[in-house]
Coordinates of C-alpha atoms in Angstrom, one line a residue:
Chain A
M1 CA -105.6 2.3 -48.9
R2 CA -105.6 1.0 -45.4
G3 CA -107.9 -1.9 -45.0
V4 CA -108.3 -5.5 -44.0
R5 CA -106.9 -6.9 -47.2
F6 CA -103.7 -4.8 -47.0
T7 CA -103.2 -5.9 -43.4
A8 CA -104.1 -9.5 -44.2
L9 CA -101.5 -9.8 -47.0
L10 CA -98.7 -8.3 -44.9
G11 CA -99.8 -10.5 -42.0
V12 CA -99.4 -13.6 -44.1
V13 CA -96.0 -12.6 -45.3
L14 CA -95.0 -11.9 -41.7
L15 CA -96.4 -15.2 -40.5
A16 CA -94.1 -17.0 -42.9
G17 CA -91.1 -14.7 -42.3
V18 CA -91.4 -14.5 -38.5
T19 CA -91.8 -18.2 -38.2
L20 CA -88.6 -18.7 -40.2
L21 CA -86.8 -16.1 -38.0
F22 CA -87.9 -17.9 -34.9
V23 CA -86.9 -21.3 -36.1
T24 CA -83.5 -20.1 -37.4
G25 CA -83.0 -18.2 -34.1
L26 CA -83.7 -21.4 -32.1
L27 CA -81.3 -23.3 -34.3
S28 CA -78.6 -20.7 -33.7
Y29 CA -79.1 -21.1 -30.0
A30 CA -78.7 -24.9 -30.4
A31 CA -75.6 -24.4 -32.5
Y32 CA -73.8 -22.9 -29.5
N33 CA -74.3 -26.3 -27.7
P34 CA -75.4 -24.4 -24.5
D35 CA -76.2 -27.6 -22.7
L36 CA -72.7 -29.0 -23.1
A37 CA -70.8 -26.8 -20.7
P38 CA -71.4 -23.7 -18.6
V39 CA -68.9 -21.7 -20.7
N40 CA -71.1 -22.1 -23.7
D41 CA -74.3 -21.2 -21.9
K42 CA -75.1 -17.4 -21.9
T43 CA -78.6 -18.1 -20.6
P44 CA -78.2 -20.5 -17.7
G45 CA -81.6 -19.7 -16.4
K46 CA -83.4 -20.9 -19.5
G47 CA -85.4 -23.6 -17.7
R48 CA -87.6 -25.5 -20.2
L49 CA -87.0 -23.0 -23.0
G50 CA -84.1 -25.1 -24.2
F51 CA -86.3 -28.2 -24.3
Y52 CA -85.5 -28.9 -28.0
L53 CA -81.7 -28.6 -27.8
F54 CA -79.7 -31.3 -29.7
P55 CA -76.1 -31.9 -30.4
W56 CA -75.2 -29.5 -33.3
P57 CA -74.1 -31.5 -36.3
T58 CA -70.9 -30.9 -38.4
D59 CA -72.7 -31.7 -41.7
P60 CA -73.3 -30.0 -44.0
H61 CA -70.3 -27.8 -43.2
W62 CA -72.1 -24.7 -44.4
L63 CA -75.1 -25.4 -42.1
Y64 CA -74.6 -22.5 -39.7
R65 CA -73.7 -20.2 -42.6
L66 CA -77.0 -20.9 -44.1
T67 CA -79.3 -20.8 -41.1
Q68 CA -77.7 -17.7 -39.5
G69 CA -77.3 -15.9 -42.9
L70 CA -81.0 -16.5 -43.4
H71 CA -81.9 -15.3 -39.9
V72 CA -80.1 -12.0 -40.2
T73 CA -80.7 -11.2 -43.9
L74 CA -84.4 -12.1 -43.7
G75 CA -84.7 -10.1 -40.5
V76 CA -83.3 -7.0 -42.2
A77 CA -85.5 -7.5 -45.3
L78 CA -88.6 -7.8 -43.2
V79 CA -88.3 -4.4 -41.5
P80 CA -90.5 -2.6 -44.1
V81 CA -93.1 -5.4 -44.0
L82 CA -93.3 -5.1 -40.2
L83 CA -93.5 -1.3 -40.3
A84 CA -96.2 -1.4 -43.0
K85 CA -98.1 -3.9 -41.0
L86 CA -98.0 -1.7 -37.9
W87 CA -98.9 1.3 -40.0
S88 CA -102.0 -0.5 -41.4
V89 CA -103.4 -1.2 -37.9
V90 CA -102.7 2.3 -36.4
P91 CA -106.4 3.1 -36.3
K92 CA -107.0 0.2 -33.9
L93 CA -104.6 1.8 -31.5
F94 CA -107.0 4.7 -31.1
A95 CA -110.2 2.8 -31.4
L96 CA -113.0 3.8 -29.1
P97 CA -114.0 2.7 -26.5
P98 CA -110.4 1.6 -25.6
V99 CA -111.7 -1.4 -23.8
R100 CA -115.0 -3.1 -24.6
S101 CA -114.8 -6.1 -22.3
V102 CA -112.4 -8.2 -20.2
G103 CA -111.5 -10.3 -23.2
H104 CA -110.8 -7.2 -25.3
A105 CA -108.6 -5.8 -22.5
L106 CA -106.6 -9.0 -22.4
E107 CA -106.2 -8.9 -26.2
R108 CA -104.9 -5.4 -26.1
L109 CA -102.4 -6.3 -23.4
S110 CA -101.3 -9.2 -25.6
L111 CA -100.9 -6.8 -28.5
L112 CA -98.5 -4.7 -26.4
L113 CA -96.4 -7.9 -25.9
L114 CA -96.7 -8.6 -29.7
V115 CA -95.7 -5.1 -30.9
G116 CA -93.3 -4.4 -28.1
G117 CA -91.8 -7.8 -28.6
A118 CA -91.4 -7.6 -32.4
L119 CA -89.8 -4.2 -32.2
F120 CA -87.6 -5.2 -29.3
E121 CA -86.3 -8.2 -31.2
F122 CA -85.7 -6.3 -34.4
V123 CA -84.0 -3.4 -32.6
T124 CA -81.7 -5.6 -30.5
G125 CA -80.9 -7.7 -33.5
L126 CA -80.1 -4.7 -35.8
L127 CA -78.0 -3.0 -33.1
D128 CA -76.1 -6.2 -32.4
I129 CA -75.1 -6.8 -36.0
Q130 CA -73.8 -3.2 -36.1
L131 CA -71.7 -3.8 -33.0
E132 CA -73.7 -1.1 -31.2
Y133 CA -74.1 -2.7 -27.8
I134 CA -76.3 -0.1 -26.2
F135 CA -79.1 -2.4 -25.1
P136 CA -79.5 -3.1 -21.4
G137 CA -77.5 -6.2 -20.8
S138 CA -76.0 -9.1 -22.7
F139 CA -77.4 -9.7 -26.2
Y140 CA -78.0 -13.4 -25.7
P141 CA -80.5 -13.4 -22.9
L142 CA -82.3 -10.3 -24.2
H143 CA -82.7 -11.6 -27.7
F144 CA -83.5 -15.2 -26.7
Y145 CA -86.0 -14.6 -23.9
G146 CA -87.4 -11.6 -25.7
A147 CA -88.1 -13.9 -28.7
W148 CA -90.1 -16.3 -26.4
V149 CA -92.2 -13.5 -25.0
F150 CA -92.8 -12.2 -28.5
F151 CA -93.5 -15.7 -29.8
A152 CA -96.1 -16.4 -27.1
A153 CA -98.0 -13.3 -28.2
F154 CA -97.4 -14.0 -31.9
V155 CA -99.0 -17.5 -31.7
A156 CA -102.1 -16.1 -29.9
H157 CA -102.4 -13.3 -32.5
V158 CA -102.1 -15.8 -35.4
G159 CA -104.7 -18.1 -33.7
L160 CA -107.1 -15.2 -33.4
R161 CA -106.5 -13.4 -36.7
L162 CA -105.4 -15.9 -39.3
P163 CA -109.0 -17.1 -40.1
Q164 CA -110.0 -13.5 -40.7
A165 CA -106.9 -12.8 -42.8
L166 CA -107.5 -15.9 -45.0
R167 CA -111.1 -14.9 -45.4
A168 CA -110.1 -11.4 -46.6
L169 CA -107.6 -12.9 -49.1
R170 CA -110.1 -15.5 -50.4
E171 CA -112.6 -12.7 -51.0
R172 CA -110.0 -11.0 -53.1
R173 CA -109.5 -14.1 -55.2
R174 CA -113.2 -14.6 -55.6
N175 CA -113.6 -11.1 -56.8
G176 CA -110.8 -11.9 -59.3
S177 CA -109.1 -8.5 -58.8
F178 CA -107.1 -7.0 -56.1
D179 CA -106.7 -3.5 -57.2
P180 CA -108.1 -0.9 -56.9
G181 CA -111.3 -2.5 -55.6
P182 CA -112.8 -1.0 -52.5
E183 CA -112.6 -2.7 -49.2
P184 CA -115.3 -5.2 -48.7
S185 CA -118.1 -3.3 -47.0
T186 CA -118.6 -5.9 -44.3
G187 CA -114.9 -6.0 -43.5
A188 CA -114.3 -2.3 -43.4
G189 CA -116.8 -1.5 -40.7
E190 CA -116.2 -4.5 -38.6
D191 CA -112.4 -4.2 -38.6
G192 CA -112.1 -0.4 -38.4
L193 CA -109.0 -0.4 -40.5
A194 CA -110.2 1.3 -43.6
S195 CA -110.9 5.0 -43.3
P196 CA -114.6 5.8 -43.3
D197 CA -113.8 9.1 -45.0
P198 CA -110.6 8.5 -47.0
A199 CA -108.6 11.3 -48.5
A200 CA -108.3 11.3 -52.3
P201 CA -106.0 8.3 -53.0
T202 CA -102.5 9.2 -54.1
V203 CA -101.4 5.6 -54.3
S204 CA -103.2 2.3 -55.0
R205 CA -103.0 -0.7 -52.7
R206 CA -100.8 -2.4 -55.2
G207 CA -98.6 0.6 -55.4
A208 CA -98.2 0.6 -51.6
L209 CA -97.4 -3.1 -51.6
G210 CA -94.9 -2.4 -54.3
A211 CA -93.2 0.3 -52.2
V212 CA -93.0 -2.1 -49.3
G213 CA -91.6 -4.8 -51.6
A214 CA -89.1 -2.3 -53.1
G215 CA -88.0 -1.5 -49.5
S216 CA -87.4 -5.2 -48.8
L217 CA -85.5 -5.5 -52.1
V218 CA -83.3 -2.5 -51.5
L219 CA -82.4 -3.8 -48.0
L220 CA -81.8 -7.3 -49.4
A221 CA -79.6 -6.0 -52.1
T222 CA -77.5 -4.0 -49.8
T223 CA -77.2 -6.7 -47.1
A224 CA -77.1 -10.2 -48.6
G225 CA -73.7 -9.9 -50.1
Q226 CA -72.0 -9.9 -46.7
S227 CA -72.7 -13.7 -46.7
I228 CA -71.8 -14.4 -50.3
D229 CA -68.2 -13.6 -51.2
P230 CA -68.5 -12.8 -54.9
L231 CA -71.3 -10.3 -54.0
R232 CA -69.6 -8.7 -51.0
S233 CA -69.0 -5.5 -52.8
T234 CA -72.8 -5.1 -53.3
A235 CA -73.5 -5.2 -49.6
L236 CA -72.9 -1.5 -49.4
L237 CA -74.5 -0.8 -46.0
A238 CA -74.0 -4.2 -44.2
P239 CA -71.4 -4.3 -41.5
H240 CA -69.3 -6.8 -43.2
G241 CA -70.1 -5.8 -46.8
G242 CA -68.3 -3.6 -49.3
R243 CA -64.8 -5.0 -49.1
D244 CA -62.5 -7.3 -47.2
P245 CA -60.2 -5.9 -44.5
G246 CA -57.1 -7.0 -46.3
S247 CA -55.7 -8.7 -49.4
G248 CA -54.0 -12.0 -49.9
P249 CA -54.5 -15.4 -48.1
N250 CA -55.3 -13.7 -44.7
G251 CA -57.4 -10.9 -46.2
F252 CA -60.9 -12.3 -45.4
Q253 CA -63.3 -10.9 -42.9
I254 CA -62.4 -10.6 -39.2
N255 CA -64.7 -10.7 -36.3
K256 CA -62.4 -9.4 -33.6
T257 CA -58.9 -8.2 -34.3
A258 CA -55.9 -9.3 -32.2
E259 CA -55.5 -5.8 -30.9
A260 CA -59.1 -5.5 -29.9
R261 CA -58.8 -8.6 -27.8
G262 CA -55.5 -7.6 -26.1
I263 CA -53.3 -10.1 -27.8
R264 CA -49.7 -8.8 -27.5
P265 CA -46.9 -10.0 -29.8
A266 CA -45.0 -11.2 -26.7
D267 CA -47.9 -13.7 -25.9
T268 CA -47.7 -15.3 -29.3
G269 CA -44.0 -15.3 -30.0
E270 CA -41.3 -18.0 -29.4
A271 CA -42.4 -18.4 -25.8
W272 CA -46.0 -19.5 -26.7
R273 CA -46.9 -23.0 -25.8
L274 CA -50.1 -25.0 -26.3
T275 CA -51.0 -27.1 -23.3
V276 CA -52.9 -30.3 -24.1
S277 CA -54.4 -31.9 -21.1
G278 CA -56.0 -35.2 -20.5
P279 CA -55.4 -38.6 -18.8
A280 CA -51.9 -38.5 -20.2
G281 CA -51.1 -35.3 -18.2
N282 CA -50.2 -31.8 -19.4
I283 CA -48.3 -31.7 -22.6
A284 CA -46.7 -28.4 -23.6
M285 CA -46.1 -27.9 -27.3
S286 CA -44.5 -25.2 -29.3
R287 CA -45.7 -24.2 -32.8
E288 CA -42.7 -26.1 -34.2
D289 CA -43.8 -29.2 -32.3
L290 CA -47.3 -28.9 -33.8
L291 CA -46.0 -28.4 -37.3
G292 CA -44.1 -31.7 -36.8
L293 CA -47.4 -33.6 -36.3
A294 CA -49.5 -35.0 -39.1
L295 CA -51.1 -32.0 -40.8
Y296 CA -54.4 -32.1 -42.6
S297 CA -56.4 -29.7 -44.7
A298 CA -60.1 -28.7 -44.6
A299 CA -62.1 -26.2 -46.6
L300 CA -64.4 -24.5 -44.2
P301 CA -66.1 -21.1 -43.9
I302 CA -66.2 -18.6 -41.1
A303 CA -69.9 -17.9 -40.2
C304 CA -70.7 -15.4 -37.6
V305 CA -73.8 -15.1 -35.4
E306 CA -74.1 -11.6 -36.8
G307 CA -75.1 -13.2 -40.1
W308 CA -72.0 -12.5 -42.3
S309 CA -69.8 -15.3 -43.5
T310 CA -66.9 -16.0 -45.8
S311 CA -66.7 -18.7 -48.4
D312 CA -64.6 -21.8 -47.7
Q313 CA -61.1 -21.0 -46.6
W314 CA -58.4 -23.6 -47.0
W315 CA -57.2 -24.4 -43.4
R316 CA -54.3 -26.6 -42.5
G317 CA -53.4 -27.9 -39.1
V318 CA -53.6 -30.8 -36.6
R319 CA -56.8 -32.8 -36.2
L320 CA -58.5 -32.3 -32.9
R321 CA -59.0 -36.1 -32.6
D322 CA -55.2 -36.6 -33.0
L323 CA -54.6 -34.2 -30.1
A324 CA -57.2 -36.1 -28.1
A325 CA -55.2 -39.2 -28.7
L326 CA -52.1 -37.4 -27.5
A327 CA -54.0 -36.5 -24.4
G328 CA -54.6 -40.1 -23.7
F329 CA -58.0 -40.9 -25.4
E330 CA -58.8 -43.5 -28.0
R331 CA -58.4 -41.9 -31.4
D332 CA -61.9 -43.0 -32.7
R333 CA -63.7 -42.2 -29.4
P334 CA -62.5 -38.7 -28.5
P335 CA -64.3 -36.8 -25.7
A336 CA -65.5 -33.2 -25.7
V337 CA -62.9 -30.5 -25.3
L338 CA -62.6 -27.2 -23.4
V339 CA -60.7 -24.7 -25.5
E340 CA -59.1 -21.7 -23.9
S341 CA -57.7 -18.6 -25.6
L342 CA -55.0 -16.1 -24.8
Q343 CA -57.5 -13.3 -25.1
R344 CA -58.2 -11.4 -21.9
T345 CA -61.7 -10.2 -22.7
G346 CA -64.8 -11.5 -24.5
A347 CA -67.6 -13.8 -23.6
F348 CA -66.1 -16.7 -25.6
R349 CA -62.4 -16.6 -24.5
S350 CA -63.1 -20.2 -23.5
A351 CA -65.6 -22.5 -25.2
A352 CA -66.4 -26.2 -25.3
L353 CA -66.7 -28.4 -28.3
R354 CA -68.8 -31.6 -28.3
D355 CA -67.4 -35.1 -29.0
N356 CA -69.0 -35.2 -32.5
Q357 CA -67.2 -32.0 -33.3
V358 CA -63.9 -33.3 -32.0
R359 CA -64.4 -36.6 -33.9
D360 CA -64.9 -34.9 -37.3
P361 CA -61.7 -35.3 -39.4
R362 CA -62.2 -31.7 -40.7
S363 CA -62.0 -30.2 -37.2
L364 CA -58.6 -28.8 -36.9
L365 CA -56.3 -26.8 -34.7
A366 CA -55.3 -24.7 -37.7
L367 CA -51.8 -23.3 -38.1
E368 CA -52.1 -22.0 -41.7
V369 CA -54.8 -20.7 -43.9
N370 CA -54.9 -20.5 -47.7
G371 CA -51.3 -21.7 -47.9
E372 CA -49.9 -19.1 -45.4
T373 CA -49.2 -18.9 -41.7
L374 CA -52.2 -17.5 -39.8
S375 CA -52.2 -13.8 -39.4
P376 CA -52.5 -12.4 -35.9
D377 CA -56.1 -11.3 -36.6
H378 CA -57.0 -14.8 -37.7
G379 CA -55.6 -16.4 -34.6
Y380 CA -51.9 -16.9 -34.9
P381 CA -50.2 -19.0 -33.5
A382 CA -53.1 -21.5 -33.6
R383 CA -56.9 -21.5 -33.8
I384 CA -59.8 -23.9 -33.9
I385 CA -61.9 -24.5 -37.0
V386 CA -64.9 -26.8 -36.9
P387 CA -67.4 -27.5 -39.7
A388 CA -70.8 -25.9 -39.2
A389 CA -69.9 -24.3 -35.9
P390 CA -70.7 -20.6 -35.2
G391 CA -67.7 -18.3 -35.5
V392 CA -67.3 -17.7 -31.8
L393 CA -66.7 -21.4 -31.2
N394 CA -63.8 -21.3 -33.6
T395 CA -61.5 -20.0 -30.9
K396 CA -58.5 -17.9 -31.9
W397 CA -55.1 -17.6 -30.2
V398 CA -55.6 -21.0 -28.5
S399 CA -53.5 -21.6 -25.3
R400 CA -55.0 -24.7 -23.8
L401 CA -57.0 -27.8 -24.8
T402 CA -58.5 -29.8 -22.0
F403 CA -60.0 -33.1 -23.2
G404 CA -62.7 -34.7 -21.2
E405 CA -63.0 -32.0 -18.5
L406 CA -65.2 -29.1 -19.4
T407 CA -65.2 -27.0 -16.2
Chain B
M1 CA -129.9 -21.1 -14.1
R2 CA -126.6 -22.5 -15.3
V3 CA -127.1 -21.5 -18.9
Q4 CA -127.9 -18.0 -17.7
G5 CA -124.7 -17.9 -15.6
L6 CA -122.6 -18.9 -18.5
R7 CA -124.2 -16.4 -20.7
R8 CA -123.5 -13.7 -18.2
A9 CA -119.9 -14.8 -17.9
R10 CA -119.6 -14.7 -21.6
R11 CA -121.0 -11.2 -21.9
W12 CA -118.6 -10.1 -19.1
Y13 CA -115.6 -11.6 -21.0
G14 CA -116.9 -10.4 -24.4
E15 CA -115.2 -13.1 -26.5
G16 CA -115.5 -16.8 -26.9
T17 CA -114.0 -19.5 -24.7
L18 CA -111.3 -20.3 -27.3
H19 CA -110.2 -16.7 -27.1
L20 CA -109.8 -17.0 -23.3
L21 CA -107.8 -20.2 -23.6
L22 CA -105.5 -18.7 -26.2
M23 CA -104.9 -15.6 -24.1
L24 CA -104.2 -17.6 -20.9
S25 CA -101.8 -20.0 -22.5
S26 CA -100.1 -17.1 -24.3
F27 CA -99.7 -15.0 -21.1
A28 CA -98.5 -18.0 -19.2
L29 CA -95.7 -18.7 -21.7
A30 CA -94.9 -15.0 -22.0
G31 CA -94.7 -14.9 -18.2
Y32 CA -92.3 -17.9 -18.1
A33 CA -90.0 -16.2 -20.6
G34 CA -90.6 -12.7 -19.2
V35 CA -89.4 -13.6 -15.7
R36 CA -86.1 -14.7 -17.3
L37 CA -86.0 -11.7 -19.7
L38 CA -86.3 -9.3 -16.7
D39 CA -83.7 -11.1 -14.6
G40 CA -81.2 -8.2 -15.0
D41 CA -81.5 -4.5 -15.3
R42 CA -85.3 -4.9 -14.9
L43 CA -86.4 -1.2 -15.3
A44 CA -84.2 -0.6 -18.3
I45 CA -85.5 -3.8 -20.0
V46 CA -89.1 -2.9 -19.4
I47 CA -88.4 0.6 -20.8
W48 CA -86.8 -0.9 -23.9
F49 CA -89.6 -3.4 -24.4
A50 CA -92.6 -1.1 -23.8
G51 CA -90.6 1.9 -25.1
A52 CA -90.1 0.3 -28.4
A53 CA -93.8 0.1 -29.0
L54 CA -94.5 3.6 -27.6
V55 CA -91.7 5.3 -29.6
H56 CA -93.0 3.6 -32.7
D57 CA -96.6 4.5 -32.2
L58 CA -96.2 8.0 -30.7
V59 CA -93.0 9.2 -32.4
L60 CA -92.1 7.3 -35.6
V61 CA -95.7 7.0 -37.0
P62 CA -96.7 10.6 -36.4
L63 CA -93.4 11.8 -37.7
Y64 CA -93.5 10.0 -41.0
S65 CA -97.3 10.7 -41.4
L66 CA -96.6 14.4 -40.9
A67 CA -93.8 14.4 -43.4
D68 CA -95.9 12.6 -45.9
R69 CA -98.9 15.0 -45.3
G70 CA -96.5 17.9 -45.8
L71 CA -95.2 16.4 -49.0
R72 CA -98.8 15.9 -50.3
A73 CA -99.9 19.3 -49.4
G74 CA -96.9 20.8 -51.2
A75 CA -97.5 18.6 -54.2
G76 CA -101.1 20.0 -54.4
R77 CA -99.5 23.2 -55.7
W78 CA -97.2 21.6 -58.2
P79 CA -97.9 22.2 -61.9
G80 CA -98.6 18.5 -62.3
A81 CA -101.4 18.7 -59.8
A82 CA -103.2 21.3 -62.0
A83 CA -102.8 18.8 -64.9
G84 CA -104.7 16.2 -62.8
R85 CA -101.6 14.1 -62.2
R86 CA -101.9 13.5 -58.4
A87 CA -99.6 10.5 -58.7
D88 CA -96.6 12.8 -59.4
V89 CA -96.0 12.9 -55.6
N90 CA -95.1 9.2 -55.6
F91 CA -92.0 9.9 -57.6
V92 CA -90.7 11.9 -54.6
R93 CA -92.4 9.7 -52.0
V94 CA -91.0 6.3 -53.0
P95 CA -87.3 7.2 -53.2
A96 CA -87.6 9.2 -50.0
F97 CA -89.2 6.2 -48.3
L98 CA -86.5 3.9 -49.5
S99 CA -83.7 6.2 -48.4
G100 CA -85.3 6.8 -45.1
L101 CA -85.7 3.1 -44.6
L102 CA -82.0 2.4 -45.2
L103 CA -81.2 5.2 -42.7
L104 CA -83.5 3.8 -40.1
V105 CA -82.1 0.3 -40.3
W106 CA -78.4 1.2 -40.6
F107 CA -78.6 4.4 -38.4
P108 CA -75.6 3.5 -36.1
L109 CA -73.2 2.7 -38.9
I110 CA -74.3 5.6 -41.2
T111 CA -74.0 8.2 -38.4
G112 CA -70.6 6.7 -37.5
Q113 CA -71.3 6.3 -33.8
V114 CA -70.2 2.7 -33.5
E115 CA -67.0 3.0 -31.5
N116 CA -66.2 -0.7 -31.7
Y117 CA -66.5 -1.0 -35.5
T118 CA -63.0 -0.4 -36.8
P119 CA -61.1 -1.8 -33.7
Y120 CA -63.1 -5.0 -34.0
T121 CA -63.4 -5.6 -37.7
G122 CA -60.3 -3.9 -39.1
L123 CA -62.7 -2.1 -41.6
P124 CA -63.1 1.6 -42.1
A125 CA -66.1 3.1 -40.4
D126 CA -66.4 6.3 -42.5
V127 CA -67.6 4.6 -45.7
F128 CA -71.3 4.2 -44.7
L129 CA -72.4 7.8 -44.8
P130 CA -71.0 8.5 -48.3
R131 CA -72.4 5.2 -49.5
W132 CA -75.9 6.0 -48.2
L133 CA -75.8 9.4 -49.7
L134 CA -74.8 7.9 -53.1
I135 CA -77.6 5.3 -52.9
T136 CA -80.0 8.1 -52.0
A137 CA -78.8 10.1 -55.0
G138 CA -79.2 7.1 -57.2
L139 CA -82.8 6.4 -56.0
F140 CA -83.9 10.0 -56.7
A141 CA -82.1 9.9 -60.1
V142 CA -83.9 6.7 -61.1
S143 CA -87.2 8.3 -60.1
A144 CA -86.4 11.4 -62.1
V145 CA -85.7 9.3 -65.2
W146 CA -88.8 7.3 -64.7
L147 CA -90.9 10.5 -64.3
T148 CA -89.3 11.9 -67.5
V149 CA -90.3 8.8 -69.4
E150 CA -93.8 9.0 -68.1
L151 CA -94.2 12.7 -69.0
L152 CA -92.8 12.1 -72.5
R153 CA -95.3 9.3 -73.0
L154 CA -98.2 11.4 -71.7
R155 CA -97.2 14.3 -74.1
R156 CA -97.0 11.9 -77.1
R157 CA -100.4 10.5 -76.3
A158 CA -101.8 14.1 -76.0
T159 CA -100.3 15.1 -79.3
K160 CA -101.7 12.1 -81.1
A161 CA -105.2 12.6 -79.6
R162 CA -105.3 16.3 -80.6
P163 CA -107.2 16.7 -83.9
S164 CA -105.0 18.2 -86.6
A165 CA -105.8 21.9 -87.5
D166 CA -104.9 21.5 -91.2
H167 CA -108.1 19.7 -92.1

């Protein structure tokens, strides 16, 4: 059962899967625009690890929904592949002698980073999407720097082992059969994966691969629906699957409720004012004032870093670039904006949006959703909604917009 | 002289030069990121990082291997084993594996220990355990139906193969 072919096949699947996880993870990091303003940057010590950062686009409007949905759903579905891969190389862990040479010692140390890193990334990711924040510190630096440590070991491992894996798979093809053929005699001894004295087989290699695949499928089937509205009821074990928290126009998924963020009715009642700041000074506006401005509609999703998302909701409100004009900027050349919320806690109670995001005509300070006034949990009296932006940048319960100044 | 020195270095390192270059560049990058990773509760982060590998290798793997060995040993005494159907054990093994996998991945939600869940999302937290139990019931039920079909097919084949006593 165990053997170089089994390991090779799982390894090739992980090579593709982990690469996609790494790339979508880096994209998610870029989507926060961490280089725009200190408030957006949860990893200020990143050094050159943010070398690739670029202004996150607003098109297509479902971009973050796709990349982050892929990141989380694929990560969940790869759990059995990772576990099977680790199982298949367990004999190596206890290989004797434990260290043959300096090179071998280095490689084993590298494998500790590889295995520790992979498990660290999967565990922190799985805990974070379940809102179980028990890891030692903030999720962002742990998952981001951990990913780079893991990836460093991953690249070395691929460099050292990919030729061997491809050889094992080619051999399979040449033999024309995959199952239940014995391990190639050369490979078995040299790799030490296949048991020299195997117990009577109870499952074929194809059967074991089938079980791993079934594991991925079951996880996929109970997770994917949290990012696809018509299938939400099938995502039975996913944090935002099963059902919506409410019904009607405001019934869709909520990241943080008003109560959880300490929003009191007194803060959002008649006395609430939005302050718009810029070269024109500080302008205080009531909700009535805002409803008196030109209102526009945009169909945009909520897409969370935790991987879940909603389909497009129909938002209605004031264009951010119109508010920039009120603040004293040219309408077609608006600057970046610092958005501040009434919420008292949370890493993103203030967040910055880049000029390309402010400029987009679909970027709104929304007052209504799906034809109704925003509910408290969706950001009443006013919230930001920007195409393709991660959910945490769509600030709820907005109290202040400062155009041009981000600190 | 020089060739001999190189050879000695190679024997000491035990692998090719390319191996050394890959290792060095990998460790350098891991170091660059690792310094940043550890800029916090250093001890706890090291424990989580190395502990993840140790818990997997020294707890999870032995645990599921033992469970599987126990299952196989038990299966050896089943009636099916006497009939030479070793594979019967897989009809228990596969649904147990799938159910265990779901529990492993969604452990915090299923055990209802996520205090933030309902306050943050407005969703009920007590739905995950019953859902997981129902899925588990479904998995074993599908396996039971599958095994029944297999057994019926085997019996039919055996009946056909048996020469008739009337002749």
